[in-house]
XYZ file of C-alpha atoms in Angstrom:
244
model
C 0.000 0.000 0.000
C 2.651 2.293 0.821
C 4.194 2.105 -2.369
C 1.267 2.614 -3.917
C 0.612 5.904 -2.690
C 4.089 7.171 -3.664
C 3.362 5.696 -7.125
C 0.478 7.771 -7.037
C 1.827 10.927 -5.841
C 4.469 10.933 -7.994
C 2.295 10.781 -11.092
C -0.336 13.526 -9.565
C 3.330 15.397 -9.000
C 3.899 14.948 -12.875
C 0.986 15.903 -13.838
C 0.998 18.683 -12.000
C 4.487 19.402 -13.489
C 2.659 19.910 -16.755
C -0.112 22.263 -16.454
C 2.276 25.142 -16.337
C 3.427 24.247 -20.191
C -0.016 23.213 -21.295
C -0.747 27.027 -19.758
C 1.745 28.909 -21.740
C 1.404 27.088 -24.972
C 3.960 24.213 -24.726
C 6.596 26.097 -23.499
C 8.813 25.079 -20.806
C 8.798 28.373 -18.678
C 7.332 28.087 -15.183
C 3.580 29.299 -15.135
C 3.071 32.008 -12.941
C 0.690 31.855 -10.249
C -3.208 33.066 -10.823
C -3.586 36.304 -10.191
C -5.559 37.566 -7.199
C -9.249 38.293 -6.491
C -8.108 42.401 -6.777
C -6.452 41.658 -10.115
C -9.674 39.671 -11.242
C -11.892 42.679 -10.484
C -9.560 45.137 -12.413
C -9.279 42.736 -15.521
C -12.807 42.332 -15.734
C -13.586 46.098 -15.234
C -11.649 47.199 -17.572
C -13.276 44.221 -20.113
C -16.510 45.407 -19.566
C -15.833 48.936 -19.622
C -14.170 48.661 -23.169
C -17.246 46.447 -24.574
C -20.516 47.228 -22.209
C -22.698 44.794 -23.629
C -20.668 42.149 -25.648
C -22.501 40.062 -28.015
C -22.044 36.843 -29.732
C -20.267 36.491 -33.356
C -22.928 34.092 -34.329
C -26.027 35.636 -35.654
C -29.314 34.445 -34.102
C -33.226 35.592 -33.776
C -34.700 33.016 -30.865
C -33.305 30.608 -28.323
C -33.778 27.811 -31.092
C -32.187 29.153 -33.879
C -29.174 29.839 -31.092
C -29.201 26.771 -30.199
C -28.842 25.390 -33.642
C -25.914 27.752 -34.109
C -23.918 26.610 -31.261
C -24.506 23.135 -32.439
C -23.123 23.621 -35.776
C -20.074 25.852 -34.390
C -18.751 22.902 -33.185
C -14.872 22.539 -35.473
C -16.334 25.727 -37.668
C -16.266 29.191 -37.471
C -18.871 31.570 -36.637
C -18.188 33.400 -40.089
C -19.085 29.900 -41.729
C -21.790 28.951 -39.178
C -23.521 32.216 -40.215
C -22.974 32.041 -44.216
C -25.042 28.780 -43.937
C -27.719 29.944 -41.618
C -28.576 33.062 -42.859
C -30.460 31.287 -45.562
C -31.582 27.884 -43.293
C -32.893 30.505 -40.602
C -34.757 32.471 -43.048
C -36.761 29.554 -43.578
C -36.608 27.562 -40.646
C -36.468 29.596 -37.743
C -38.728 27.000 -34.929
C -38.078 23.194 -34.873
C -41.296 22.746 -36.031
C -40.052 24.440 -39.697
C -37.286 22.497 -39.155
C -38.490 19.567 -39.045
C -40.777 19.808 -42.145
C -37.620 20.738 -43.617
C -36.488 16.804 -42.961
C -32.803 16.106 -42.886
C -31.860 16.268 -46.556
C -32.932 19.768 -46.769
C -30.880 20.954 -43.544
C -28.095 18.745 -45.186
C -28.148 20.888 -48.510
C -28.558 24.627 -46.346
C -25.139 23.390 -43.907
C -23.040 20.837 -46.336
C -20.545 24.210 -46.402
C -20.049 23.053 -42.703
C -18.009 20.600 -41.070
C -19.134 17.699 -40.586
C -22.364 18.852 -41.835
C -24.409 15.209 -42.427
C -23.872 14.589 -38.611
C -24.895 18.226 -37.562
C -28.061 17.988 -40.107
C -29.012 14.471 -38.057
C -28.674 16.285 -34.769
C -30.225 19.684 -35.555
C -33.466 17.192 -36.939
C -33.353 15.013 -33.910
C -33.033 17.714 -31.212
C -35.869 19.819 -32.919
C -38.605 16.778 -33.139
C -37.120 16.481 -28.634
C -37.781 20.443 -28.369
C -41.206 19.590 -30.018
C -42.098 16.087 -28.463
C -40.889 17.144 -24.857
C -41.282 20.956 -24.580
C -44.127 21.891 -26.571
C -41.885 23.376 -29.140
C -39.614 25.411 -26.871
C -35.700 25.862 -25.582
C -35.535 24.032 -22.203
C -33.384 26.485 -19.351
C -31.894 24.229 -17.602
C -28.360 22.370 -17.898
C -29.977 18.697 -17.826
C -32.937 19.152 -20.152
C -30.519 21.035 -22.995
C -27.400 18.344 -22.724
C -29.895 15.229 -23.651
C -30.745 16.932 -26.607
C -28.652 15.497 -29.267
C -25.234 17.321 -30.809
C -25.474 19.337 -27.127
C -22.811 18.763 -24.747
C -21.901 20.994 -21.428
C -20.663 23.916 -23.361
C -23.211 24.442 -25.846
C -25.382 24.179 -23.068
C -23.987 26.368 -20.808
C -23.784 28.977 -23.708
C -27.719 28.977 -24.566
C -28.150 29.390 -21.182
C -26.052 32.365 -20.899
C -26.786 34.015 -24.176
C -30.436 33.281 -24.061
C -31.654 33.125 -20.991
C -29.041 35.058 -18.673
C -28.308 32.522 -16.990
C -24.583 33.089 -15.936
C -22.239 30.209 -16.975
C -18.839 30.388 -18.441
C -18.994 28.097 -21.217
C -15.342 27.823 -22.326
C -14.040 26.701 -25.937
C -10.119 27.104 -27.208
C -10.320 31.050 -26.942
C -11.177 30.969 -23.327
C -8.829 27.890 -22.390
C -5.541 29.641 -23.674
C -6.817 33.202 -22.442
C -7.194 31.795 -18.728
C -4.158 29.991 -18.549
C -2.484 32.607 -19.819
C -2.769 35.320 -17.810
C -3.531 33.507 -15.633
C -7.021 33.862 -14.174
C -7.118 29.863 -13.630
C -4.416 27.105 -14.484
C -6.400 23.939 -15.472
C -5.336 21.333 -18.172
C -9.040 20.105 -18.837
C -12.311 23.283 -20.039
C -14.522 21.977 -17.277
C -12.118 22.252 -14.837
C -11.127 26.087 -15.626
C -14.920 26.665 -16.405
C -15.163 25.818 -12.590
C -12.383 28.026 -11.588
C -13.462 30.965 -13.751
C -17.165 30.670 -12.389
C -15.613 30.761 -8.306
C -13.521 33.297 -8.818
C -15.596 36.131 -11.349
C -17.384 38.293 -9.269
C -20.810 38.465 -9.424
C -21.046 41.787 -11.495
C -19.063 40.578 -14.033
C -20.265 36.937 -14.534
C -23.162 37.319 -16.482
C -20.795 38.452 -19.904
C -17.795 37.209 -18.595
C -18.223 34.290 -21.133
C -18.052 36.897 -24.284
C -15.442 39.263 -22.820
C -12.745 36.061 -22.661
C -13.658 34.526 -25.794
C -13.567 38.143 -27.661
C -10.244 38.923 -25.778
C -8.961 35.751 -27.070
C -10.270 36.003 -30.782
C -8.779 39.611 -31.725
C -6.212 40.225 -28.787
C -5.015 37.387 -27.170
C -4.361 35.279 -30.160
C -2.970 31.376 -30.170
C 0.341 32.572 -32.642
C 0.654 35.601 -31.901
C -1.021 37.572 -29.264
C -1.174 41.315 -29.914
C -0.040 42.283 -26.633
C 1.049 45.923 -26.906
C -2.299 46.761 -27.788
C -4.141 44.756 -24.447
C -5.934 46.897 -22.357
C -4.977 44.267 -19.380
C -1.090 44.202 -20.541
C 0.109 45.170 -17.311
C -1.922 43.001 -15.053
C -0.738 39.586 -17.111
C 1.279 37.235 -16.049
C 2.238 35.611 -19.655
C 6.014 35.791 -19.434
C 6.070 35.996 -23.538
C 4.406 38.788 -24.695
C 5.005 40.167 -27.817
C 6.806 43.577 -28.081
């Protein structure tokens, strides 16, 4: 037994080891540590103050046709998400037009998207649930959207925020390298930072705090090359290689 516990403890110890490089993009440079609660307040101040009322990049007129644009966001782009729904929403804008639709047709109005013939099954299946289950409407709560199929935790968590204000900090590739990088949290897994990120945002800020990171991550903190001399939170970040 005892020698099982060191085993253990050792790898925890390596694992540990790694966060720090999966934080700062592979590199071997220690991570520094999170910054504290005061630091938190100022970054997220200053977010909101720059952008009062940030909105999402993907175009939507209801909680149902934003939930069929998170679903097909998954590996695409919001620019490509909305190319293809601009036309599908003008059309089919409630899962009941959806439906009548029927799968080919969604197939044809999303094939632009990735893996578009499994998003067109999904966006049919989860409309004739919405339809069967909820009279026809966007469920708001965490369990009743991640049954629905094509929905996981994060598309859940963002319909809740964006549609129903519901705060939750759903976090994709934008917010992952953003948080470990400054670092407001230090997590190697996006549930585990969405936990940290959700204890530690104060109240005031929580509600958009889900837009202001993935925004500050899209056009300023960027994977390649993050355009650091123009960051409003430059000199509260901890990211040991910003760019001159």
């Amino acid at each position: 037994m005892p020698a099982r516990k060191s085993s253990a403890a050792a790898a925890s110890g390596r694992i540990a080891a790694r966060l720090p490089q999966i934080a700062l993009d592979g590199q071997a440079t220690a991570a520094p540590e999170p910054v504290d609660s005061a630091t938190v307040d100022e970054i997220f101040r200053r977010l909101r103050d720059a952008n009062p009322e940030p909105k999402s990049d993907l175009r939507y007129t209801n909680p149902y046709t934003l939930l069929v644009a998170v679903v097909l966001s998954a590996q695409a782009t919001d620019k490509g998400v909305n190319i293809a729904t601009g036309p599908l929403f003008e059309v089919a804008d409630t899962p009941e037009k959806m439906l009548a639709l029927g799968e080919e047709t969604v197939r044809h109005f999303i094939r632009t998207i990735g893996l578009f013939n499994t998003k067109a099954k999904n966006v049919i299946a989860l409309s004739r649930i919405l339809i069967e289950r909820h009279g026809g409407q966007v469920p708001a709560t965490l369990e009743e959207l991640q049954v629905l199929p094509g929905v996981g935790a994060k598309t859940a968590s963002v319909v809740l925020n964006v549609a129903f204000r519901i705060p939750r900090i759903a976090v994709d590739t934008h917010i992952f390298r953003v948080s470990n990088r400054i670092p407001l949290a230090v997590a190697a897994t996006t549930d585990k930072i969405q936990a940290k990120l959700e204890a530690i945002v104060p109240e005031a800020y929580l509600l958009h705090a889900h837009h202001w990171l993935i925004l500050h991550g899209r056009y300023m903190c960027k994977a390649r090359k993050p355009d650091c001399p123009s960051c409003s939170i430059r000199d509260l970040c901890r990211y040991p290689a910003k760019t001159a």
